[in-house]
PDB file of C-alpha atoms in Angstrom:
ATOM      1  CA  UNK A  67      -3.054 -20.910  39.285  1.00 67.00           C
ATOM      2  CA  UNK A  68      -5.797 -23.365  40.201  1.00 72.00           C
ATOM      3  CA  UNK A  69      -5.964 -24.936  36.753  1.00 78.00           C
ATOM      4  CA  UNK A  70      -2.187 -25.224  36.605  1.00 81.00           C
ATOM      5  CA  UNK A  71      -2.151 -26.924  40.006  1.00 81.00           C
ATOM      6  CA  UNK A  72      -4.697 -29.430  38.683  1.00 79.00           C
ATOM      7  CA  UNK A  73      -2.641 -30.026  35.556  1.00 85.00           C
ATOM      8  CA  UNK A  74      -5.322 -28.558  33.272  1.00 84.00           C
ATOM      9  CA  UNK A  75      -4.223 -26.445  30.325  1.00 87.00           C
ATOM     10  CA  UNK A  76      -6.035 -23.140  29.894  1.00 83.00           C
ATOM     11  CA  UNK A  77      -6.027 -23.845  26.154  1.00 88.00           C
ATOM     12  CA  UNK A  78      -9.143 -25.977  26.751  1.00 83.00           C
ATOM     13  CA  UNK A  79     -11.184 -22.878  27.624  1.00 83.00           C
ATOM     14  CA  UNK A  80     -12.353 -19.947  25.539  1.00 82.00           C
ATOM     15  CA  UNK A  81     -12.688 -17.681  28.607  1.00 82.00           C
ATOM     16  CA  UNK A  82     -11.807 -17.919  32.271  1.00 82.00           C
ATOM     17  CA  UNK A  83     -13.259 -15.479  34.797  1.00 81.00           C
ATOM     18  CA  UNK A  84     -12.314 -14.939  38.410  1.00 76.00           C
ATOM     19  CA  UNK A  85     -13.527 -12.922  41.397  1.00 73.00           C
ATOM     20  CA  UNK A  86     -12.193  -9.645  39.992  1.00 79.00           C
ATOM     21  CA  UNK A  87     -13.857 -10.270  36.620  1.00 74.00           C
ATOM     22  CA  UNK A  88     -17.175 -10.616  38.467  1.00 73.00           C
ATOM     23  CA  UNK A  89     -16.719  -7.115  39.867  1.00 78.00           C
ATOM     24  CA  UNK A  90     -15.648  -8.556  43.234  1.00 83.00           C
ATOM     25  CA  UNK A  91     -19.173  -9.864  43.705  1.00 85.00           C
ATOM     26  CA  UNK A  92     -18.838 -13.270  45.391  1.00 85.00           C
ATOM     27  CA  UNK A  93     -20.490 -16.494  44.320  1.00 88.00           C
ATOM     28  CA  UNK A  94     -23.120 -17.775  44.875  1.00 91.00           C
ATOM     29  CA  UNK A  95     -24.683 -14.303  44.599  1.00 92.00           C
ATOM     30  CA  UNK A  96     -26.637 -14.471  41.312  1.00 95.00           C
ATOM     31  CA  UNK A  97     -25.306 -11.024  40.404  1.00 93.00           C
ATOM     32  CA  UNK A  98     -21.793 -12.486  40.018  1.00 91.00           C
ATOM     33  CA  UNK A  99     -23.071 -14.862  37.335  1.00 92.00           C
ATOM     34  CA  UNK A 100     -25.146 -12.134  35.656  1.00 93.00           C
ATOM     35  CA  UNK A 101     -22.076  -9.901  35.343  1.00 90.00           C
ATOM     36  CA  UNK A 102     -20.021 -12.632  33.710  1.00 89.00           C
ATOM     37  CA  UNK A 103     -22.813 -13.638  31.327  1.00 94.00           C
ATOM     38  CA  UNK A 104     -23.298  -9.991  30.380  1.00 92.00           C
ATOM     39  CA  UNK A 105     -19.560  -9.602  29.641  1.00 89.00           C
ATOM     40  CA  UNK A 106     -19.669 -12.724  27.501  1.00 90.00           C
ATOM     41  CA  UNK A 107     -22.886 -11.755  25.739  1.00 95.00           C
ATOM     42  CA  UNK A 108     -24.035 -15.309  26.436  1.00 95.00           C
ATOM     43  CA  UNK A 109     -26.838 -17.156  28.157  1.00 97.00           C
ATOM     44  CA  UNK A 110     -26.259 -19.635  30.944  1.00 97.00           C
ATOM     45  CA  UNK A 111     -27.006 -22.626  28.743  1.00 97.00           C
ATOM     46  CA  UNK A 112     -23.983 -21.671  26.618  1.00 96.00           C
ATOM     47  CA  UNK A 113     -21.585 -21.711  29.577  1.00 93.00           C
ATOM     48  CA  UNK A 114     -19.978 -24.125  32.010  1.00 92.00           C
ATOM     49  CA  UNK A 115     -18.916 -23.454  35.592  1.00 91.00           C
ATOM     50  CA  UNK A 116     -16.036 -25.525  36.974  1.00 87.00           C
ATOM     51  CA  UNK A 117     -16.027 -25.168  40.745  1.00 89.00           C
ATOM     52  CA  UNK A 118     -14.959 -26.875  43.968  1.00 89.00           C
ATOM     53  CA  UNK A 119     -17.962 -25.650  45.969  1.00 91.00           C
ATOM     54  CA  UNK A 120     -21.288 -27.434  45.320  1.00 95.00           C
ATOM     55  CA  UNK A 121     -23.238 -24.441  46.645  1.00 94.00           C
ATOM     56  CA  UNK A 122     -21.885 -22.243  43.855  1.00 93.00           C
ATOM     57  CA  UNK A 123     -22.724 -24.902  41.275  1.00 96.00           C
ATOM     58  CA  UNK A 124     -26.351 -25.110  42.426  1.00 96.00           C
ATOM     59  CA  UNK A 125     -26.912 -21.404  41.769  1.00 95.00           C
ATOM     60  CA  UNK A 126     -25.291 -21.579  38.336  1.00 96.00           C
ATOM     61  CA  UNK A 127     -27.389 -24.572  37.320  1.00 97.00           C
ATOM     62  CA  UNK A 128     -30.754 -23.753  38.906  1.00 97.00           C
ATOM     63  CA  UNK A 129     -30.863 -20.005  38.241  1.00 96.00           C
ATOM     64  CA  UNK A 130     -28.951 -19.740  34.960  1.00 97.00           C
ATOM     65  CA  UNK A 131     -29.069 -23.225  33.406  1.00 97.00           C
ATOM     66  CA  UNK A 132     -25.284 -23.553  33.188  1.00 97.00           C
ATOM     67  CA  UNK A 133     -23.538 -26.882  32.803  1.00 97.00           C
ATOM     68  CA  UNK A 134     -21.541 -27.508  35.953  1.00 96.00           C
ATOM     69  CA  UNK A 135     -18.490 -29.557  36.927  1.00 93.00           C
ATOM     70  CA  UNK A 136     -17.541 -30.263  40.536  1.00 94.00           C
ATOM     71  CA  UNK A 137     -13.783 -30.475  41.086  1.00 87.00           C
ATOM     72  CA  UNK A 138     -12.875 -32.550  44.124  1.00 84.00           C
ATOM     73  CA  UNK A 139      -9.993 -31.326  46.248  1.00 68.00           C
TER      74      UNK A 139
END
């Protein structure tokens, strides 16, 4: 829903994960990111987090080395 509201096609992404996919573990808890990376079989430097909350981006970048994109509301 969020991507559609922003006019972004999901075809640009290989995978999209949400709160339920993270086992209902909320960001910025590092465990949420670990669960997603484990499901992907990937390391953080292979992934990108697109997020509207800078706090969640900091954890992804500093703990896991993910590329991050801040979406302004």
